[in-house]
Structures are given as structure tokens and as C-alpha cells.
JSON list of C-alpha atoms and ligand atoms in Angstrom, two decimals:
[
{"chain": "H", "resi": 1, "resn": "MET", "atom": "CA", "xyz": [-68.98, -3.95, -75.36]},
{"chain": "H", "resi": 2, "resn": "PRO", "atom": "CA", "xyz": [-67.19, -4.20, -71.23]},
{"chain": "H", "resi": 3, "resn": "GLU", "atom": "CA", "xyz": [-67.27, -0.79, -69.55]},
{"chain": "H", "resi": 4, "resn": "GLN", "atom": "CA", "xyz": [-63.60, 0.26, -69.94]},
{"chain": "H", "resi": 5, "resn": "GLN", "atom": "CA", "xyz": [-61.76, -0.29, -66.41]},
{"chain": "H", "resi": 6, "resn": "LEU", "atom": "CA", "xyz": [-61.24, 3.39, -64.42]},
{"chain": "H", "resi": 7, "resn": "ARG", "atom": "CA", "xyz": [-58.01, 4.63, -64.67]},
{"chain": "H", "resi": 8, "resn": "MET", "atom": "CA", "xyz": [-55.56, 6.29, -62.08]},
{"chain": "H", "resi": 9, "resn": "VAL", "atom": "CA", "xyz": [-52.58, 8.60, -62.66]},
{"chain": "H", "resi": 10, "resn": "HIS", "atom": "CA", "xyz": [-49.42, 9.52, -60.06]},
{"chain": "H", "resi": 11, "resn": "PRO", "atom": "CA", "xyz": [-48.36, 12.41, -61.98]},
{"chain": "H", "resi": 12, "resn": "ASP", "atom": "CA", "xyz": [-45.09, 13.02, -60.08]},
{"chain": "H", "resi": 13, "resn": "LEU", "atom": "CA", "xyz": [-43.13, 10.90, -58.40]},
{"chain": "H", "resi": 14, "resn": "GLU", "atom": "CA", "xyz": [-41.08, 12.86, -56.42]},
{"chain": "H", "resi": 15, "resn": "GLY", "atom": "CA", "xyz": [-41.69, 13.89, -52.85]},
{"chain": "H", "resi": 16, "resn": "LEU", "atom": "CA", "xyz": [-42.79, 10.32, -52.02]},
{"chain": "H", "resi": 17, "resn": "PRO", "atom": "CA", "xyz": [-43.29, 8.83, -48.43]},
{"chain": "H", "resi": 18, "resn": "GLU", "atom": "CA", "xyz": [-41.49, 6.69, -46.98]},
{"chain": "H", "resi": 19, "resn": "ILE", "atom": "CA", "xyz": [-41.32, 3.32, -46.67]},
{"chain": "H", "resi": 20, "resn": "SER", "atom": "CA", "xyz": [-42.90, 2.25, -43.34]},
{"chain": "H", "resi": 21, "resn": "VAL", "atom": "CA", "xyz": [-43.82, -2.01, -42.70]},
{"chain": "H", "resi": 22, "resn": "PRO", "atom": "CA", "xyz": [-46.88, -2.56, -40.22]},
{"chain": "H", "resi": 23, "resn": "ASP", "atom": "CA", "xyz": [-45.25, -4.55, -37.20]},
{"chain": "H", "resi": 24, "resn": "GLY", "atom": "CA", "xyz": [-45.14, -8.04, -37.74]},
{"chain": "H", "resi": 25, "resn": "TYR", "atom": "CA", "xyz": [-44.55, -7.46, -41.42]},
{"chain": "H", "resi": 26, "resn": "ALA", "atom": "CA", "xyz": [-41.52, -7.11, -43.79]},
{"chain": "H", "resi": 27, "resn": "LEU", "atom": "CA", "xyz": [-41.24, -6.58, -47.47]},
{"chain": "H", "resi": 28, "resn": "ARG", "atom": "CA", "xyz": [-39.03, -8.04, -50.35]},
{"chain": "H", "resi": 29, "resn": "THR", "atom": "CA", "xyz": [-38.70, -8.05, -53.73]},
{"chain": "H", "resi": 30, "resn": "TYR", "atom": "CA", "xyz": [-40.25, -11.44, -56.43]},
{"chain": "H", "resi": 31, "resn": "ARG", "atom": "CA", "xyz": [-38.25, -14.39, -56.31]},
{"chain": "H", "resi": 32, "resn": "SER", "atom": "CA", "xyz": [-37.92, -17.08, -58.62]},
{"chain": "H", "resi": 33, "resn": "GLY", "atom": "CA", "xyz": [-40.58, -19.72, -58.07]},
{"chain": "H", "resi": 34, "resn": "ASP", "atom": "CA", "xyz": [-42.67, -17.22, -56.00]},
{"chain": "H", "resi": 35, "resn": "GLU", "atom": "CA", "xyz": [-45.87, -17.38, -58.58]},
{"chain": "H", "resi": 36, "resn": "ALA", "atom": "CA", "xyz": [-47.58, -20.16, -56.37]},
{"chain": "H", "resi": 37, "resn": "ALA", "atom": "CA", "xyz": [-47.70, -17.43, -53.60]},
{"chain": "H", "resi": 38, "resn": "TRP", "atom": "CA", "xyz": [-48.40, -15.03, -55.87]},
{"chain": "H", "resi": 39, "resn": "CYS", "atom": "CA", "xyz": [-51.46, -17.00, -56.68]},
{"chain": "H", "resi": 40, "resn": "GLU", "atom": "CA", "xyz": [-52.92, -17.63, -53.78]},
{"chain": "H", "resi": 41, "resn": "ILE", "atom": "CA", "xyz": [-52.79, -13.85, -53.04]},
{"chain": "H", "resi": 42, "resn": "MET", "atom": "CA", "xyz": [-54.90, -13.12, -56.33]},
{"chain": "H", "resi": 43, "resn": "ASN", "atom": "CA", "xyz": [-56.96, -15.79, -56.22]},
{"chain": "H", "resi": 44, "resn": "THR", "atom": "CA", "xyz": [-58.64, -13.56, -53.22]},
{"chain": "H", "resi": 45, "resn": "GLY", "atom": "CA", "xyz": [-59.34, -10.65, -55.04]},
{"chain": "H", "resi": 46, "resn": "ILE", "atom": "CA", "xyz": [-58.29, -10.48, -58.49]},
{"chain": "H", "resi": 47, "resn": "GLY", "atom": "CA", "xyz": [-59.99, -13.57, -60.22]},
{"chain": "H", "resi": 48, "resn": "THR", "atom": "CA", "xyz": [-60.23, -17.40, -58.71]},
{"chain": "H", "resi": 49, "resn": "ASP", "atom": "CA", "xyz": [-58.62, -18.57, -62.00]},
{"chain": "H", "resi": 50, "resn": "TRP", "atom": "CA", "xyz": [-54.53, -17.65, -61.24]},
{"chain": "H", "resi": 51, "resn": "THR", "atom": "CA", "xyz": [-52.74, -21.01, -61.27]},
{"chain": "H", "resi": 52, "resn": "ALA", "atom": "CA", "xyz": [-48.76, -20.42, -61.49]},
{"chain": "H", "resi": 53, "resn": "GLU", "atom": "CA", "xyz": [-48.40, -21.39, -65.56]},
{"chain": "H", "resi": 54, "resn": "LYS", "atom": "CA", "xyz": [-50.67, -18.81, -65.79]},
{"chain": "H", "resi": 55, "resn": "CYS", "atom": "CA", "xyz": [-49.05, -16.27, -63.84]},
{"chain": "H", "resi": 56, "resn": "ARG", "atom": "CA", "xyz": [-45.60, -16.91, -65.67]},
{"chain": "H", "resi": 57, "resn": "MET", "atom": "CA", "xyz": [-47.30, -16.90, -68.65]},
{"chain": "H", "resi": 58, "resn": "GLU", "atom": "CA", "xyz": [-49.79, -13.48, -68.03]},
{"chain": "H", "resi": 59, "resn": "LEU", "atom": "CA", "xyz": [-46.99, -11.73, -65.73]},
{"chain": "H", "resi": 60, "resn": "THR", "atom": "CA", "xyz": [-43.58, -13.18, -64.33]},
{"chain": "H", "resi": 61, "resn": "GLU", "atom": "CA", "xyz": [-41.93, -13.91, -67.80]},
{"chain": "H", "resi": 62, "resn": "THR", "atom": "CA", "xyz": [-43.63, -11.28, -69.63]},
{"chain": "H", "resi": 63, "resn": "GLU", "atom": "CA", "xyz": [-41.44, -8.48, -70.88]},
{"chain": "H", "resi": 64, "resn": "PRO", "atom": "CA", "xyz": [-42.88, -5.51, -69.00]},
{"chain": "H", "resi": 65, "resn": "PHE", "atom": "CA", "xyz": [-42.19, -7.32, -65.64]},
{"chain": "H", "resi": 66, "resn": "MET", "atom": "CA", "xyz": [-39.57, -6.38, -63.51]},
{"chain": "H", "resi": 67, "resn": "ALA", "atom": "CA", "xyz": [-38.90, -8.44, -60.79]},
{"chain": "H", "resi": 68, "resn": "ASP", "atom": "CA", "xyz": [-37.02, -6.19, -59.05]},
{"chain": "H", "resi": 69, "resn": "GLY", "atom": "CA", "xyz": [-39.67, -4.00, -59.14]},
{"chain": "H", "resi": 70, "resn": "CYS", "atom": "CA", "xyz": [-41.92, -6.90, -58.06]},
{"chain": "H", "resi": 71, "resn": "PHE", "atom": "CA", "xyz": [-43.07, -6.10, -54.11]},
{"chain": "H", "resi": 72, "resn": "PHE", "atom": "CA", "xyz": [-44.62, -9.01, -51.44]},
{"chain": "H", "resi": 73, "resn": "ALA", "atom": "CA", "xyz": [-45.20, -7.94, -47.44]},
{"chain": "H", "resi": 74, "resn": "THR", "atom": "CA", "xyz": [-44.26, -11.07, -45.71]},
{"chain": "H", "resi": 75, "resn": "ARG", "atom": "CA", "xyz": [-45.85, -12.61, -42.14]},
{"chain": "H", "resi": 76, "resn": "SER", "atom": "CA", "xyz": [-43.69, -15.16, -40.68]},
{"chain": "H", "resi": 77, "resn": "GLY", "atom": "CA", "xyz": [-42.07, -15.60, -44.45]},
{"chain": "H", "resi": 78, "resn": "GLN", "atom": "CA", "xyz": [-45.31, -16.31, -46.18]},
{"chain": "H", "resi": 79, "resn": "ALA", "atom": "CA", "xyz": [-46.61, -14.05, -48.65]},
{"chain": "H", "resi": 80, "resn": "VAL", "atom": "CA", "xyz": [-49.81, -11.92, -47.87]},
{"chain": "H", "resi": 81, "resn": "ALA", "atom": "CA", "xyz": [-49.98, -9.10, -50.22]},
{"chain": "H", "resi": 82, "resn": "THR", "atom": "CA", "xyz": [-48.28, -7.82, -53.80]},
{"chain": "H", "resi": 83, "resn": "ALA", "atom": "CA", "xyz": [-47.87, -5.25, -56.53]},
{"chain": "H", "resi": 84, "resn": "CYS", "atom": "CA", "xyz": [-45.78, -4.85, -59.15]},
{"chain": "H", "resi": 85, "resn": "ALA", "atom": "CA", "xyz": [-44.59, -2.18, -61.66]},
{"chain": "H", "resi": 86, "resn": "TYR", "atom": "CA", "xyz": [-45.02, -3.14, -64.93]},
{"chain": "H", "resi": 87, "resn": "ASP", "atom": "CA", "xyz": [-43.37, -2.01, -67.88]},
{"chain": "H", "resi": 88, "resn": "VAL", "atom": "CA", "xyz": [-45.65, -0.90, -70.44]},
{"chain": "H", "resi": 89, "resn": "HIS", "atom": "CA", "xyz": [-45.94, 2.88, -72.09]},
{"chain": "H", "resi": 90, "resn": "PRO", "atom": "CA", "xyz": [-49.40, 4.69, -72.96]},
{"chain": "H", "resi": 91, "resn": "GLU", "atom": "CA", "xyz": [-48.61, 6.70, -75.83]},
{"chain": "H", "resi": 92, "resn": "GLY", "atom": "CA", "xyz": [-45.49, 6.58, -75.06]},
{"chain": "H", "resi": 93, "resn": "VAL", "atom": "CA", "xyz": [-45.13, 8.83, -71.91]},
{"chain": "H", "resi": 94, "resn": "SER", "atom": "CA", "xyz": [-42.62, 7.58, -69.38]},
{"chain": "H", "resi": 95, "resn": "ALA", "atom": "CA", "xyz": [-45.32, 6.13, -66.99]},
{"chain": "H", "resi": 96, "resn": "ALA", "atom": "CA", "xyz": [-45.07, 2.59, -66.02]},
{"chain": "H", "resi": 97, "resn": "GLN", "atom": "CA", "xyz": [-47.97, 0.54, -64.79]},
{"chain": "H", "resi": 98, "resn": "VAL", "atom": "CA", "xyz": [-49.04, -0.69, -60.95]},
{"chain": "H", "resi": 99, "resn": "HIS", "atom": "CA", "xyz": [-50.18, -3.64, -61.55]},
{"chain": "H", "resi": 100, "resn": "MET", "atom": "CA", "xyz": [-52.19, -6.37, -59.87]},
{"chain": "H", "resi": 101, "resn": "VAL", "atom": "CA", "xyz": [-52.66, -4.83, -55.92]},
{"chain": "H", "resi": 102, "resn": "CYS", "atom": "CA", "xyz": [-54.28, -6.89, -53.65]},
{"chain": "H", "resi": 103, "resn": "ALA", "atom": "CA", "xyz": [-53.75, -8.79, -49.91]},
{"chain": "H", "resi": 104, "resn": "LYS", "atom": "CA", "xyz": [-55.14, -11.68, -48.75]},
{"chain": "H", "resi": 105, "resn": "PRO", "atom": "CA", "xyz": [-58.78, -11.13, -46.51]},
{"chain": "H", "resi": 106, "resn": "ALA", "atom": "CA", "xyz": [-56.85, -11.76, -43.13]},
{"chain": "H", "resi": 107, "resn": "HIS", "atom": "CA", "xyz": [-54.18, -9.34, -43.97]},
{"chain": "H", "resi": 108, "resn": "ARG", "atom": "CA", "xyz": [-56.09, -6.63, -44.98]},
{"chain": "H", "resi": 109, "resn": "GLY", "atom": "CA", "xyz": [-56.85, -3.39, -42.90]},
{"chain": "H", "resi": 110, "resn": "ARG", "atom": "CA", "xyz": [-53.51, -2.81, -42.20]},
{"chain": "H", "resi": 111, "resn": "GLY", "atom": "CA", "xyz": [-52.04, -0.63, -44.39]},
{"chain": "H", "resi": 112, "resn": "LEU", "atom": "CA", "xyz": [-49.87, -3.37, -46.60]},
{"chain": "H", "resi": 113, "resn": "GLY", "atom": "CA", "xyz": [-52.26, -2.56, -49.94]},
{"chain": "H", "resi": 114, "resn": "ARG", "atom": "CA", "xyz": [-50.38, 1.01, -48.99]},
{"chain": "H", "resi": 115, "resn": "LEU", "atom": "CA", "xyz": [-46.89, -0.43, -48.30]},
{"chain": "H", "resi": 116, "resn": "VAL", "atom": "CA", "xyz": [-46.57, -2.87, -51.56]},
{"chain": "H", "resi": 117, "resn": "THR", "atom": "CA", "xyz": [-47.89, 0.19, -53.73]},
{"chain": "H", "resi": 118, "resn": "LEU", "atom": "CA", "xyz": [-45.80, 3.04, -52.61]},
{"chain": "H", "resi": 119, "resn": "ALA", "atom": "CA", "xyz": [-42.74, 0.12, -52.57]},
{"chain": "H", "resi": 120, "resn": "VAL", "atom": "CA", "xyz": [-43.73, -0.17, -56.52]},
{"chain": "H", "resi": 121, "resn": "LEU", "atom": "CA", "xyz": [-43.81, 3.85, -56.81]},
{"chain": "H", "resi": 122, "resn": "ARG", "atom": "CA", "xyz": [-40.81, 4.16, -55.24]},
{"chain": "H", "resi": 123, "resn": "PHE", "atom": "CA", "xyz": [-39.15, 1.88, -57.29]},
{"chain": "H", "resi": 124, "resn": "MET", "atom": "CA", "xyz": [-40.08, 3.57, -60.34]},
{"chain": "H", "resi": 125, "resn": "ARG", "atom": "CA", "xyz": [-39.20, 6.97, -59.39]},
{"chain": "H", "resi": 126, "resn": "GLU", "atom": "CA", "xyz": [-35.31, 5.64, -58.77]},
{"chain": "H", "resi": 127, "resn": "ARG", "atom": "CA", "xyz": [-35.78, 3.91, -62.03]},
{"chain": "H", "resi": 128, "resn": "GLY", "atom": "CA", "xyz": [-36.35, 7.22, -63.51]},
{"chain": "H", "resi": 129, "resn": "TYR", "atom": "CA", "xyz": [-40.62, 6.93, -64.62]},
{"chain": "H", "resi": 130, "resn": "ALA", "atom": "CA", "xyz": [-42.13, 10.59, -64.75]},
{"chain": "H", "resi": 131, "resn": "ALA", "atom": "CA", "xyz": [-45.26, 8.88, -63.91]},
{"chain": "H", "resi": 132, "resn": "ALA", "atom": "CA", "xyz": [-47.52, 5.57, -62.92]},
{"chain": "H", "resi": 133, "resn": "PHE", "atom": "CA", "xyz": [-50.76, 4.89, -63.84]},
{"chain": "H", "resi": 134, "resn": "LEU", "atom": "CA", "xyz": [-53.30, 2.34, -63.11]},
{"chain": "H", "resi": 135, "resn": "GLY", "atom": "CA", "xyz": [-56.66, 0.42, -64.20]},
{"chain": "H", "resi": 136, "resn": "THR", "atom": "CA", "xyz": [-59.24, -0.16, -60.87]},
{"chain": "H", "resi": 137, "resn": "ASP", "atom": "CA", "xyz": [-62.82, -0.57, -61.09]},
{"chain": "H", "resi": 138, "resn": "ASP", "atom": "CA", "xyz": [-65.94, 0.75, -59.58]},
{"chain": "H", "resi": 139, "resn": "PHE", "atom": "CA", "xyz": [-66.32, -1.32, -56.47]},
{"chain": "H", "resi": 140, "resn": "ARG", "atom": "CA", "xyz": [-62.74, -1.68, -55.26]},
{"chain": "H", "resi": 141, "resn": "VAL", "atom": "CA", "xyz": [-63.26, 1.06, -52.75]},
{"chain": "H", "resi": 142, "resn": "PRO", "atom": "CA", "xyz": [-60.61, 0.14, -50.34]},
{"chain": "H", "resi": 143, "resn": "ALA", "atom": "CA", "xyz": [-57.92, 0.08, -53.47]},
{"chain": "H", "resi": 144, "resn": "VAL", "atom": "CA", "xyz": [-59.06, 3.02, -55.04]},
{"chain": "H", "resi": 145, "resn": "ARG", "atom": "CA", "xyz": [-58.89, 4.95, -51.24]},
{"chain": "H", "resi": 146, "resn": "THR", "atom": "CA", "xyz": [-55.33, 3.71, -51.03]},
{"chain": "H", "resi": 147, "resn": "TYR", "atom": "CA", "xyz": [-54.25, 5.37, -54.64]},
{"chain": "H", "resi": 148, "resn": "LEU", "atom": "CA", "xyz": [-56.13, 8.42, -53.76]},
{"chain": "H", "resi": 149, "resn": "GLY", "atom": "CA", "xyz": [-53.75, 8.65, -50.08]},
{"chain": "H", "resi": 150, "resn": "LEU", "atom": "CA", "xyz": [-50.51, 7.95, -51.93]},
{"chain": "H", "resi": 151, "resn": "GLY", "atom": "CA", "xyz": [-51.27, 10.93, -54.16]},
{"chain": "H", "resi": 152, "resn": "PHE", "atom": "CA", "xyz": [-53.03, 9.28, -57.35]},
{"chain": "H", "resi": 153, "resn": "VAL", "atom": "CA", "xyz": [-56.14, 11.15, -59.24]},
{"chain": "H", "resi": 154, "resn": "PRO", "atom": "CA", "xyz": [-58.88, 10.14, -61.70]},
{"chain": "H", "resi": 155, "resn": "ASP", "atom": "CA", "xyz": [-57.89, 10.14, -64.91]},
{"chain": "H", "resi": 156, "resn": "TYR", "atom": "CA", "xyz": [-60.65, 10.47, -66.78]},
{"chain": "H", "resi": 157, "resn": "VAL", "atom": "CA", "xyz": [-60.15, 8.76, -70.22]},
{"chain": "H", "resi": 158, "resn": "GLU", "atom": "CA", "xyz": [-64.01, 9.00, -71.24]},
{"chain": "H", "resi": 159, "resn": "ASP", "atom": "CA", "xyz": [-67.02, 11.04, -70.63]},
{"chain": "H", "resi": 160, "resn": "SER", "atom": "CA", "xyz": [-68.68, 8.47, -69.05]},
{"chain": "H", "resi": 161, "resn": "HIS", "atom": "CA", "xyz": [-65.86, 8.15, -66.43]},
{"chain": "H", "resi": 162, "resn": "ARG", "atom": "CA", "xyz": [-66.45, 11.44, -64.62]},
{"chain": "H", "resi": 163, "resn": "LEU", "atom": "CA", "xyz": [-69.95, 10.07, -63.47]},
{"chain": "H", "resi": 164, "resn": "ARG", "atom": "CA", "xyz": [-68.37, 7.12, -62.73]},
{"chain": "H", "resi": 165, "resn": "TRP", "atom": "CA", "xyz": [-66.42, 8.59, -60.58]},
{"chain": "H", "resi": 166, "resn": "SER", "atom": "CA", "xyz": [-68.76, 10.46, -58.68]},
{"chain": "H", "resi": 167, "resn": "ALA", "atom": "CA", "xyz": [-70.07, 7.52, -57.67]},
{"chain": "H", "resi": 168, "resn": "VAL", "atom": "CA", "xyz": [-67.28, 6.32, -56.27]},
{"chain": "H", "resi": 169, "resn": "PHE", "atom": "CA", "xyz": [-66.32, 9.28, -54.72]},
{"chain": "H", "resi": 170, "resn": "ALA", "atom": "CA", "xyz": [-69.69, 9.23, -52.51]},
{"chain": "H", "resi": 171, "resn": "LYS", "atom": "CA", "xyz": [-68.90, 5.65, -51.17]},
{"chain": "H", "resi": 172, "resn": "ILE", "atom": "CA", "xyz": [-65.31, 6.64, -50.26]},
{"chain": "H", "resi": 173, "resn": "GLY", "atom": "CA", "xyz": [-67.08, 10.04, -48.88]},
{"chain": "H", "resi": 174, "resn": "GLU", "atom": "CA", "xyz": [-65.11, 12.31, -50.84]},
{"chain": "H", "resi": 175, "resn": "GLN", "atom": "CA", "xyz": [-65.22, 15.07, -53.12]},
{"chain": "H", "resi": 176, "resn": "PRO", "atom": "CA", "xyz": [-63.28, 14.27, -56.67]},
{"chain": "H", "resi": 177, "resn": "ALA", "atom": "CA", "xyz": [-60.69, 16.82, -56.29]},
{"chain": "T", "resi": 1, "resn": "LIG", "atom": "C1", "xyz": [-57.03, -3.14, -52.50]},
{"chain": "T", "resi": 1, "resn": "LIG", "atom": "C2", "xyz": [-56.37, -3.86, -50.85]},
{"chain": "T", "resi": 1, "resn": "LIG", "atom": "C3", "xyz": [-55.32, -4.17, -51.34]},
{"chain": "T", "resi": 1, "resn": "LIG", "atom": "C4", "xyz": [-56.02, -2.82, -49.78]},
{"chain": "T", "resi": 1, "resn": "LIG", "atom": "O1", "xyz": [-56.17, -3.30, -48.50]},
{"chain": "T", "resi": 1, "resn": "LIG", "atom": "P1", "xyz": [-55.78, -2.95, -47.53]},
{"chain": "T", "resi": 1, "resn": "LIG", "atom": "O2", "xyz": [-54.13, -2.43, -47.48]},
{"chain": "T", "resi": 1, "resn": "LIG", "atom": "O3", "xyz": [-55.69, -3.72, -46.14]},
{"chain": "T", "resi": 1, "resn": "LIG", "atom": "O4", "xyz": [-56.19, -1.32, -47.48]},
{"chain": "T", "resi": 1, "resn": "LIG", "atom": "P2", "xyz": [-57.72, -1.19, -46.43]},
{"chain": "T", "resi": 1, "resn": "LIG", "atom": "O5", "xyz": [-59.05, -2.74, -45.96]},
{"chain": "T", "resi": 1, "resn": "LIG", "atom": "O6", "xyz": [-56.68, -0.69, -44.60]},
{"chain": "T", "resi": 1, "resn": "LIG", "atom": "O7", "xyz": [-58.47, 0.22, -46.99]},
{"chain": "T", "resi": 1, "resn": "LIG", "atom": "C5", "xyz": [-57.51, 0.82, -47.53]},
{"chain": "T", "resi": 1, "resn": "LIG", "atom": "C6", "xyz": [-58.39, 2.51, -47.05]},
{"chain": "T", "resi": 1, "resn": "LIG", "atom": "O8", "xyz": [-59.54, 2.30, -47.27]},
{"chain": "T", "resi": 1, "resn": "LIG", "atom": "C7", "xyz": [-60.65, 2.58, -46.65]},
{"chain": "T", "resi": 1, "resn": "LIG", "atom": "N1", "xyz": [-61.95, 1.21, -46.72]},
{"chain": "T", "resi": 1, "resn": "LIG", "atom": "C8", "xyz": [-62.26, 0.35, -47.15]},
{"chain": "T", "resi": 1, "resn": "LIG", "atom": "N2", "xyz": [-62.96, 0.04, -47.19]},
{"chain": "T", "resi": 1, "resn": "LIG", "atom": "C9", "xyz": [-64.20, 0.96, -47.47]},
{"chain": "T", "resi": 1, "resn": "LIG", "atom": "C10", "xyz": [-64.95, 1.21, -47.44]},
{"chain": "T", "resi": 1, "resn": "LIG", "atom": "N3", "xyz": [-65.84, 0.21, -47.79]},
{"chain": "T", "resi": 1, "resn": "LIG", "atom": "N4", "xyz": [-65.92, 2.65, -47.82]},
{"chain": "T", "resi": 1, "resn": "LIG", "atom": "C11", "xyz": [-64.63, 3.77, -47.45]},
{"chain": "T", "resi": 1, "resn": "LIG", "atom": "N5", "xyz": [-63.71, 3.14, -47.58]},
{"chain": "T", "resi": 1, "resn": "LIG", "atom": "C12", "xyz": [-63.16, 2.45, -47.34]},
{"chain": "T", "resi": 1, "resn": "LIG", "atom": "C13", "xyz": [-59.99, 2.16, -45.25]},
{"chain": "T", "resi": 1, "resn": "LIG", "atom": "O9", "xyz": [-60.34, 2.93, -44.31]},
{"chain": "T", "resi": 1, "resn": "LIG", "atom": "C14", "xyz": [-58.21, 2.71, -45.76]},
{"chain": "T", "resi": 1, "resn": "LIG", "atom": "O10", "xyz": [-58.64, 4.30, -45.12]},
{"chain": "T", "resi": 1, "resn": "LIG", "atom": "P3", "xyz": [-57.24, 5.09, -44.56]},
{"chain": "T", "resi": 1, "resn": "LIG", "atom": "O11", "xyz": [-56.45, 4.94, -46.04]},
{"chain": "T", "resi": 1, "resn": "LIG", "atom": "O12", "xyz": [-57.65, 6.39, -44.80]},
{"chain": "T", "resi": 1, "resn": "LIG", "atom": "O13", "xyz": [-56.87, 4.13, -43.84]},
{"chain": "T", "resi": 1, "resn": "LIG", "atom": "C15", "xyz": [-57.15, -5.05, -50.71]},
{"chain": "T", "resi": 1, "resn": "LIG", "atom": "O14", "xyz": [-58.75, -3.93, -50.28]},
{"chain": "T", "resi": 1, "resn": "LIG", "atom": "C16", "xyz": [-57.80, -6.03, -51.45]},
{"chain": "T", "resi": 1, "resn": "LIG", "atom": "O15", "xyz": [-57.23, -6.93, -51.51]},
{"chain": "T", "resi": 1, "resn": "LIG", "atom": "N6", "xyz": [-58.53, -5.83, -52.11]},
{"chain": "T", "resi": 1, "resn": "LIG", "atom": "C17", "xyz": [-58.74, -6.52, -53.47]},
{"chain": "T", "resi": 1, "resn": "LIG", "atom": "C18", "xyz": [-57.61, -6.72, -54.69]},
{"chain": "T", "resi": 1, "resn": "LIG", "atom": "C19", "xyz": [-58.51, -5.30, -54.94]},
{"chain": "T", "resi": 1, "resn": "LIG", "atom": "O16", "xyz": [-59.27, -4.95, -55.02]},
{"chain": "T", "resi": 1, "resn": "LIG", "atom": "N7", "xyz": [-56.79, -5.02, -55.26]},
{"chain": "T", "resi": 1, "resn": "LIG", "atom": "C20", "xyz": [-57.28, -3.46, -56.29]},
{"chain": "T", "resi": 1, "resn": "LIG", "atom": "C21", "xyz": [-56.57, -3.87, -57.69]},
{"chain": "T", "resi": 1, "resn": "LIG", "atom": "S1", "xyz": [-57.12, -2.26, -58.73]}
]
């Protein structure tokens, strides 16, 4: 059986920092027809077989998708990073998922992951969600570091996750809170 993804939670969406868009970039929400550009981003970091049709079926035409909770960082009008809020409620709690965070390799190292994730968190707070959660993987060190910097903490959903998180923190060079 494949190992369950690591889980993180953001237990309090009050007091989020202000948005600061890096020089040369802009931030906008989803527009109809963005699927192809979204796939170009995803195929560099979260899978390799995204097509516009698959994106529609698995994301933009699904019930939990919220067009105004799906953000794109753009450069010269081209979408280069994205993240979205996904309206799923584990165990019925007032939380939503931060979903599909990715930046094109040429645009990494500039804080765009933080930008789009923060935009999603602020959207969730405006929509009245109390908390956020996400799934991630042990090898996604820049992503985990981004999430920790925004106030996410590990959610130890299985005993084995404590060990896995220790290894992740060792890679990052930090101790679990
Ligand atoms: C997640 C992602 C969007 C972050 O990109 P980014 O915003 O450019 O992030 P950065 O490369 O600046 O890295 C973020 C942080 O991790 C740190 N970092 C990066 N690589 C690291 C490494 N190998 N070891 C330790 N820290 C590392 C950076 O120094 C930075 O730290 P800071 O917040 O203290 O400045 C990007 O890495 C990506 O698209 N990855 C592939 C898709 C993915 O993994 N998505 C997450 C799915 S859950």
C-alpha cells in the first residue's frame, strides 16, 4: 500500500501577513481557459501527464473548485506559478485544502510559492474558513519550508509520520515545533 501523504494544518487564519508581490510579477485569479497554462506549470512539479482536459475533469470542473480561490502569479502576462483553495472538509471541520502549489523552475527561488499560498490562505479567511490543511510529500523540501514559514504545522495523522517528519526537519535544518 502506498504511504499516506504527509499532512499539514494551518490552525488559525487570523493575523496572516499582507501580500507582497515580487518585482516584475503580478497576481490574478483563474480565468476561463487557464487550464493549458495551469498544466504547463503542473507538468514541471506535480506529475507529468496533465492535459487541459484532465485539469478540467480533476480540478476546474469539480465541485470543490472555486475560481476566485485559484491564484496565478504571472510574468509578462504568462502564468508561472499557481495554487488554489479546494473546498473539501475533512471530518466536517471548517477548513479547506490548499491544493496544487507549483512554480515553473525558471521562476523558483523568488517567493512565488509563498505568494500564491498566502493568497489562497487570505481568500479562505475572507470566505470564513477557520483553518486550512494540505497534503505534501517528504521530498518537497522547498514547499514544506514555504508552508512552515506561513504558519502551517505538521499534522501527525499516523504514528509513522512522526519519524517521517523528523527526517524532513533534518533536511530543512530545523526542529519540529
Ligand atoms: C513549492 C514551490 C512552489 C516553492 O517554490 P519557491 O516559492 O520558489 O520556493 P523557494 O525555492 O524560494 O524555496 C522556499 C524556501 O525553501 C528553502 N529551500 C529550497 N530548497 C531547499 C533545500 N534543498 N533545503 C533546505 N531549504 C530549501 C528556500 O531557501 C526557501 O527558504 P525561505 O523561505 O527561508 O526563503 C516550488 O519548489 C515547486 O514548484 N516545487 C515543485 C512542486 C511542489 O513540490 N509543490 C508542492 C506540492 S505539496
